[in-house]
Amino acid sequence: MVSIAVPSGATADQLVQGLSGEDSTRVLAALAYASSAYADQLNASGQSAFDFSVGVATTLAFLRSDAETRIAGLMFELTLLDPAQAPLIEPRFGKQVCDLVTGVRQLIRLRALTQGQQVQGGRGKNAAQLAVAQVETLRKMLLAMASDMRVVLVRLASCVTTLRYFVDQKLFNDATRAYGKETLDLYAPLANRLGIWQLKWELEDLSFRFIEPEAYKRIAKMLEEKRMLREGFVSSAILRLQSELASAGIQAEVFGRPKHIYSIWNKMRGKELEFTDLHDVRAFRVIVADVRTCYTVLGVVHNIWTPIPKEFDDYISRPKPNGYQSLHTVVMADDGRALEVQIRTKEMHNFAEYGVAAHWRYKEEGGSNFAGQKYDEKIAWLRQLLAWKSDVADAVVGHEQIQREWVEKLQSATLDDRIFVLTPQARVLELPVGATPIDFAYHLHSDVGHRCRGARVDGVMVPLNTPLKNGQTCEIITAKGAPGTAGPSRDWLSPGYTVSTRTRSKVRAWFHAIDIQETLAHGRALVEKSLQREGKTAVNLEALAQKLGFSKVDELFLAVGKEEFSLRHVEHALHDSVEVAEAEDAVVLGKSRASSVDKGAKSGVLVVGTEGLMTILAKCCKPAPPDAIVGFVTRGKGVSIHRATCKNFAEMRIKAPERVIVTEWGSSALSTVYPVDIFILAGDRQGLLRDISEIFSREKINVVGVKTQSVKGQARMTFTAEIGSTAQLLKALGEIGEVKGVMGARRQ
């Protein structure tokens, strides 16, 4: 084996432990390369870069990682100190190592961008809640950015190595305190969730040592024994219990871990307990096959050690609300100190570790507020995956097939349903996969979204429909002016511009509000024009609206603008005489007091700018209020009034445009009915004419002519009816369309 100087008491043997001969050779070659490449360089923490890299790789070897992960642990710091080395990684060590090194560099870049975000909270309860939420988003982002979960393992190993160096050098200052805070907020919870207990407790204890040095020393002193002694006691207790269980013919898995300093402090603070009140400073678990055996083991434990009264909990017969099941008992050990024992089945253990009762859910602050079951399930799967690697490595150390399967699973284990993008101020936003700068802008604030006009991603201008990626920094360029003065584009509702339903709903809401305002303005203009025509511009609009049955004047404008309310009613309300009111009733009810144009009544049309001209309604299109109308001066018959959409008028206008004259409906049109032609196509059947006639009668529409023709079972019917307004006609046509057999009903 190659002999290379390895720092911090590590050996080359430790770096290659558990690897095949070929993989061991590759790791040692990387170690030799690192030894010369790093030379005498120091990293950002002031530690020898070579010592640091070997410490990371040794920690990864302790976690039984594969060769590529260990080589990445040796190399990633080199690419940070000398970026020119980055292109040399893949040719020398392969694509996997290059990808891992790139991933670690991205996470470190993220740390540089977001440093300080996890400790910011401002003032007040809401600010504190926002700070907690931001920390949780950063944790998710760390996992989401790692396209290969081995990247997270390297990052955790680097944190442990740095903290160990701070402790060895006794570097207690603001910088190390901030690093400890960052580790405790971000990286220790990740190790916890991924089930990497070996790193979790060390990350917590070392971080706690810098954040609360006095509390750390006090608890360490109260323990009255070193960790090795406590671990030795737990190990001896396990051996004794295993011997007793074997004698009783019980197969069980027994394992334990003494409670570490940070956990003790956290429990004392959270439950307001004194150190002497803690009964689980030393504890272990017993895993058996079935529930019956759980109670048998409980009896064995109570026979070996004396149980402490009132310190027994049966969560098997009475599970916790989250479904957690286990037997908990505290006994007095031979040295007179408390020892906690937990007994459960394998199924209960898996549920507690990986299910909805997972340890991290109720141990971490804010654990119940995490966004989404899918994220939780993915974390649980990752924990099982890492635990599986550890289990099989015990049985088949260095087995190449096991290594390959584990690597493939970790490479595919990504949290790919969400992405995490940073603002220029390093705030992290969680967005759906495929989100664009438009989604990003609306997530910041609705007004930012409305005013969005461009975006820079990592400093480069991009189209607004560009999909964002994990870890990118997005800057939104907004239109100038006061809020509300700029709006989105209707193109944003097209496919590809947004993926968030929240974004699309906000864009639609903007255009809906614009449409309402346009309709309101249109209705206001129509009402004001009507008031000017009647000479009533000084009328109180609020009073007028209430007289017409509206609570607000804007409701009147909207109804008029949508053509749901006729201006004839507005004009009626402006007149106080009885005669006018009676005329209105005649039109609405269709009584004989409404005069018909066909019977000599005035057409009710005003020729703008001219008085006294004779007008006649054209027979070709038969206009009726409030149709848009135009006039055409005839030879000897006055002004012929056509609908603006009339085809005959269009032809006459081309031939003699000088004879076109502006016209509009006058107030006398309210007391007049107008003949219109209605065409109905229906399947011929007995009673069809009767059913349609009943609708005309019910709507008080007088029919003055009917033509019917039946061809091959189809009835073609033309009615000439007298109406007071097109609104009255449209209502009748709608009801006719519902008659059995009717295929179409329209005005000709």
Tab-separated table of N, CA, C and O in Angstrom, residues 581-645:
chain	number	residue	atom	x	y	z
A	581	ALA	N	-95.445	57.656	-17.553
A	581	ALA	CA	-95.453	56.380	-16.840
A	581	ALA	C	-96.387	55.403	-17.510
A	581	ALA	O	-96.106	54.221	-17.647
A	582	GLU	N	-97.573	55.887	-17.960
A	582	GLU	CA	-98.519	54.998	-18.632
A	582	GLU	C	-97.967	54.506	-19.958
A	582	GLU	O	-98.147	53.360	-20.341
A	583	ALA	N	-97.248	55.389	-20.661
A	583	ALA	CA	-96.657	54.974	-21.928
A	583	ALA	C	-95.638	53.862	-21.703
A	583	ALA	O	-95.549	52.919	-22.471
A	584	GLU	N	-94.874	53.973	-20.638
A	584	GLU	CA	-93.883	52.935	-20.332
A	584	GLU	C	-94.570	51.605	-20.092
A	584	GLU	O	-94.155	50.574	-20.610
A	585	ASP	N	-95.670	51.613	-19.312
A	585	ASP	CA	-96.402	50.373	-19.050
A	585	ASP	C	-96.897	49.761	-20.339
A	585	ASP	O	-96.890	48.547	-20.511
A	586	ALA	N	-97.343	50.593	-21.267
A	586	ALA	CA	-97.877	50.073	-22.520
A	586	ALA	C	-96.815	49.329	-23.297
A	586	ALA	O	-97.082	48.307	-23.911
A	587	VAL	N	-95.588	49.845	-23.281
A	587	VAL	CA	-94.517	49.172	-24.020
A	587	VAL	C	-94.138	47.863	-23.346
A	587	VAL	O	-94.022	46.828	-23.976
A	588	VAL	N	-93.963	47.946	-22.036
A	588	VAL	CA	-93.510	46.756	-21.317
A	588	VAL	C	-94.534	45.645	-21.370
A	588	VAL	O	-94.227	44.478	-21.583
A	589	LEU	N	-95.798	46.012	-21.212
A	589	LEU	CA	-96.837	44.992	-21.148
A	589	LEU	C	-97.406	44.645	-22.515
A	589	LEU	O	-98.174	43.705	-22.649
A	590	GLY	N	-97.073	45.433	-23.495
A	590	GLY	CA	-97.547	45.130	-24.842
A	590	GLY	C	-99.013	45.475	-25.054
A	590	GLY	O	-99.683	44.856	-25.870
A	591	LYS	N	-99.546	46.463	-24.316
A	591	LYS	CA	-100.959	46.826	-24.469
A	591	LYS	C	-101.147	47.676	-25.711
A	591	LYS	O	-100.208	48.206	-26.286
A	592	SER	N	-102.376	47.893	-26.085
A	592	SER	CA	-102.704	48.582	-27.336
A	592	SER	C	-102.331	50.045	-27.316
A	592	SER	O	-102.316	50.690	-28.339
A	593	ARG	N	-102.057	50.636	-26.110
A	593	ARG	CA	-101.723	52.048	-26.042
A	593	ARG	C	-100.374	52.346	-26.697
A	593	ARG	O	-100.055	53.478	-26.972
A	594	ALA	N	-99.509	51.360	-26.923
A	594	ALA	CA	-98.258	51.572	-27.650
A	594	ALA	C	-98.555	51.578	-29.134
A	594	ALA	O	-99.147	50.653	-29.664
A	595	SER	N	-98.182	52.660	-29.829
A	595	SER	CA	-98.483	52.811	-31.252
A	595	SER	C	-97.460	52.071	-32.088
A	595	SER	O	-96.275	52.036	-31.772
A	596	SER	N	-97.940	51.500	-33.188
A	596	SER	CA	-97.077	50.765	-34.095
A	596	SER	C	-96.663	51.654	-35.253
A	596	SER	O	-97.462	52.438	-35.773
A	597	VAL	N	-95.403	51.556	-35.676
A	597	VAL	CA	-94.921	52.304	-36.834
A	597	VAL	C	-95.702	51.923	-38.075
A	597	VAL	O	-95.993	52.763	-38.928
A	598	ASP	N	-96.073	50.651	-38.178
A	598	ASP	CA	-96.831	50.192	-39.344
A	598	ASP	C	-98.225	50.798	-39.400
A	598	ASP	O	-98.890	50.751	-40.436
A	599	LYS	N	-98.693	51.352	-38.260
A	599	LYS	CA	-100.036	51.926	-38.216
A	599	LYS	C	-99.981	53.442	-38.190
A	599	LYS	O	-100.901	54.092	-37.722
A	600	GLY	N	-98.870	54.024	-38.631
A	600	GLY	CA	-98.778	55.472	-38.790
A	600	GLY	C	-98.088	56.199	-37.674
A	600	GLY	O	-97.978	57.424	-37.719
A	601	ALA	N	-97.619	55.505	-36.665
A	601	ALA	CA	-96.927	56.179	-35.562
A	601	ALA	C	-95.590	56.706	-36.042
A	601	ALA	O	-95.014	56.208	-37.007
A	602	LYS	N	-95.125	57.735	-35.375
A	602	LYS	CA	-93.820	58.275	-35.720
A	602	LYS	C	-92.740	57.234	-35.416
A	602	LYS	O	-92.829	56.458	-34.474
A	603	SER	N	-91.677	57.300	-36.230
A	603	SER	CA	-90.618	56.297	-36.074
A	603	SER	C	-89.804	56.503	-34.812
A	603	SER	O	-89.149	55.590	-34.331
A	604	GLY	N	-89.854	57.722	-34.263
A	604	GLY	CA	-89.072	57.981	-33.055
A	604	GLY	C	-87.609	58.196	-33.340
A	604	GLY	O	-86.780	58.133	-32.435
A	605	VAL	N	-87.247	58.477	-34.601
A	605	VAL	CA	-85.852	58.667	-34.979
A	605	VAL	C	-85.549	60.144	-35.104
A	605	VAL	O	-86.327	60.896	-35.677
A	606	LEU	N	-84.412	60.565	-34.536
A	606	LEU	CA	-83.961	61.946	-34.661
A	606	LEU	C	-82.823	62.000	-35.668
A	606	LEU	O	-81.882	61.206	-35.611
A	607	VAL	N	-82.915	62.946	-36.603
A	607	VAL	CA	-81.825	63.162	-37.554
A	607	VAL	C	-80.937	64.249	-36.975
A	607	VAL	O	-81.381	65.386	-36.783
A	608	VAL	N	-79.699	63.871	-36.627
A	608	VAL	CA	-78.794	64.780	-35.937
A	608	VAL	C	-78.498	66.002	-36.798
A	608	VAL	O	-78.107	65.876	-37.962
A	609	GLY	N	-78.702	67.187	-36.206
A	609	GLY	CA	-78.382	68.435	-36.899
A	609	GLY	C	-79.491	68.956	-37.781
A	609	GLY	O	-79.381	70.022	-38.368
A	610	THR	N	-80.594	68.217	-37.927
A	610	THR	CA	-81.681	68.645	-38.822
A	610	THR	C	-83.006	68.324	-38.172
A	610	THR	O	-83.174	67.262	-37.574
A	611	GLU	N	-83.946	69.198	-38.279
A	611	GLU	CA	-85.275	68.958	-37.736
A	611	GLU	C	-86.297	68.939	-38.867
A	611	GLU	O	-86.148	69.599	-39.886
A	612	GLY	N	-87.368	68.168	-38.661
A	612	GLY	CA	-88.494	68.192	-39.583
A	612	GLY	C	-88.378	67.246	-40.754
A	612	GLY	O	-89.276	67.227	-41.594
A	613	LEU	N	-87.307	66.511	-40.880
A	613	LEU	CA	-87.185	65.572	-41.993
A	613	LEU	C	-88.057	64.351	-41.752
A	613	LEU	O	-88.139	63.846	-40.628
A	614	MET	N	-88.706	63.870	-42.819
A	614	MET	CA	-89.517	62.662	-42.711
A	614	MET	C	-88.576	61.449	-42.685
A	614	MET	O	-87.609	61.376	-43.438
A	615	THR	N	-88.887	60.504	-41.795
A	615	THR	CA	-88.080	59.283	-41.699
A	615	THR	C	-88.981	58.074	-41.853
A	615	THR	O	-90.136	58.065	-41.417
A	616	ILE	N	-88.440	57.059	-42.498
A	616	ILE	CA	-89.138	55.780	-42.616
A	616	ILE	C	-88.167	54.674	-42.253
A	616	ILE	O	-86.950	54.786	-42.467
A	617	LEU	N	-88.701	53.601	-41.650
A	617	LEU	CA	-87.872	52.451	-41.285
A	617	LEU	C	-87.757	51.521	-42.474
A	617	LEU	O	-88.763	51.139	-43.079
A	618	ALA	N	-86.536	51.153	-42.817
A	618	ALA	CA	-86.296	50.306	-43.987
A	618	ALA	C	-86.911	48.928	-43.782
A	618	ALA	O	-86.798	48.337	-42.704
A	619	LYS	N	-87.564	48.403	-44.825
A	619	LYS	CA	-88.188	47.090	-44.744
A	619	LYS	C	-87.159	45.952	-44.819
A	619	LYS	O	-87.422	44.843	-44.385
A	620	CYS	N	-85.958	46.268	-45.365
A	620	CYS	CA	-84.978	45.202	-45.562
A	620	CYS	C	-84.373	44.694	-44.260
A	620	CYS	O	-84.058	43.516	-44.123
A	621	CYS	N	-84.210	45.602	-43.283
A	621	CYS	CA	-83.570	45.189	-42.019
A	621	CYS	C	-84.420	45.467	-40.795
A	621	CYS	O	-84.114	44.987	-39.714
A	622	LYS	N	-85.466	46.252	-40.931
A	622	LYS	CA	-86.428	46.533	-39.867
A	622	LYS	C	-85.746	46.851	-38.530
A	622	LYS	O	-85.761	46.056	-37.594
A	623	PRO	N	-85.151	48.020	-38.387
A	623	PRO	CA	-84.480	48.375	-37.127
A	623	PRO	C	-85.469	48.611	-35.999
A	623	PRO	O	-86.635	48.942	-36.237
A	624	ALA	N	-84.985	48.418	-34.776
A	624	ALA	CA	-85.785	48.679	-33.573
A	624	ALA	C	-84.826	49.103	-32.470
A	624	ALA	O	-83.655	48.702	-32.452
A	625	PRO	N	-85.293	49.943	-31.532
A	625	PRO	CA	-84.422	50.393	-30.442
A	625	PRO	C	-83.921	49.186	-29.622
A	625	PRO	O	-84.671	48.233	-29.423
A	626	PRO	N	-82.676	49.171	-29.149
A	626	PRO	CA	-81.683	50.245	-29.331
A	626	PRO	C	-80.650	49.881	-30.392
A	626	PRO	O	-79.454	50.069	-30.179
A	627	ASP	N	-81.085	49.285	-31.526
A	627	ASP	CA	-80.154	48.969	-32.605
A	627	ASP	C	-79.362	50.215	-33.004
A	627	ASP	O	-79.894	51.330	-33.008
A	628	ALA	N	-78.088	50.014	-33.350
A	628	ALA	CA	-77.307	51.106	-33.933
A	628	ALA	C	-77.862	51.378	-35.329
A	628	ALA	O	-78.000	50.452	-36.138
A	629	ILE	N	-78.220	52.641	-35.585
A	629	ILE	CA	-78.890	52.972	-36.844
A	629	ILE	C	-78.154	54.074	-37.593
A	629	ILE	O	-77.392	54.842	-37.005
A	630	VAL	N	-78.391	54.098	-38.900
A	630	VAL	CA	-77.870	55.156	-39.770
A	630	VAL	C	-78.976	55.545	-40.751
A	630	VAL	O	-79.902	54.775	-40.999
A	631	GLY	N	-78.873	56.754	-41.298
A	631	GLY	CA	-79.878	57.230	-42.246
A	631	GLY	C	-79.316	57.358	-43.656
A	631	GLY	O	-78.125	57.626	-43.838
A	632	PHE	N	-80.203	57.168	-44.628
A	632	PHE	CA	-79.819	57.341	-46.036
A	632	PHE	C	-80.898	58.190	-46.704
A	632	PHE	O	-82.086	57.833	-46.692
A	633	VAL	N	-80.517	59.346	-47.250
A	633	VAL	CA	-81.474	60.285	-47.845
A	633	VAL	C	-81.950	59.723	-49.188
A	633	VAL	O	-81.144	59.514	-50.107
A	634	THR	N	-83.256	59.471	-49.270
A	634	THR	CA	-83.832	58.937	-50.504
A	634	THR	C	-84.361	60.078	-51.370
A	634	THR	O	-84.404	61.232	-50.942
A	635	ARG	N	-84.770	59.750	-52.573
A	635	ARG	CA	-85.347	60.762	-53.476
A	635	ARG	C	-86.868	60.775	-53.305
A	635	ARG	O	-87.562	59.898	-53.763
A	636	GLY	N	-87.356	61.738	-52.559
A	636	GLY	CA	-88.784	61.931	-52.424
A	636	GLY	C	-89.434	61.233	-51.265
A	636	GLY	O	-90.608	61.462	-50.988
A	637	LYS	N	-88.715	60.394	-50.513
A	637	LYS	CA	-89.334	59.668	-49.397
A	637	LYS	C	-88.662	59.978	-48.061
A	637	LYS	O	-88.848	59.257	-47.092
A	638	GLY	N	-87.889	61.023	-48.026
A	638	GLY	CA	-87.255	61.388	-46.770
A	638	GLY	C	-86.020	60.534	-46.488
A	638	GLY	O	-85.309	60.092	-47.392
A	639	VAL	N	-85.796	60.288	-45.192
A	639	VAL	CA	-84.607	59.540	-44.754
A	639	VAL	C	-85.003	58.100	-44.442
A	639	VAL	O	-85.882	57.853	-43.615
A	640	SER	N	-84.362	57.174	-45.104
A	640	SER	CA	-84.595	55.748	-44.849
A	640	SER	C	-83.642	55.298	-43.735
A	640	SER	O	-82.426	55.500	-43.825
A	641	ILE	N	-84.217	54.714	-42.693
A	641	ILE	CA	-83.435	54.329	-41.511
A	641	ILE	C	-83.092	52.839	-41.598
A	641	ILE	O	-83.979	51.985	-41.714
A	642	HIS	N	-81.797	52.536	-41.524
A	642	HIS	CA	-81.316	51.158	-41.599
A	642	HIS	C	-80.536	50.808	-40.325
A	642	HIS	O	-80.013	51.685	-39.636
A	643	ARG	N	-80.465	49.494	-40.064
A	643	ARG	CA	-79.514	49.043	-39.052
A	643	ARG	C	-78.098	49.265	-39.585
A	643	ARG	O	-77.861	49.126	-40.786
A	644	ALA	N	-77.168	49.566	-38.690
A	644	ALA	CA	-75.800	49.837	-39.115
A	644	ALA	C	-75.166	48.627	-39.781
A	644	ALA	O	-74.230	48.765	-40.569
A	645	THR	N	-75.701	47.431	-39.485
A	645	THR	CA	-75.145	46.201	-40.060
A	645	THR	C	-75.872	45.761	-41.326
A	645	THR	O	-75.588	44.679	-41.846
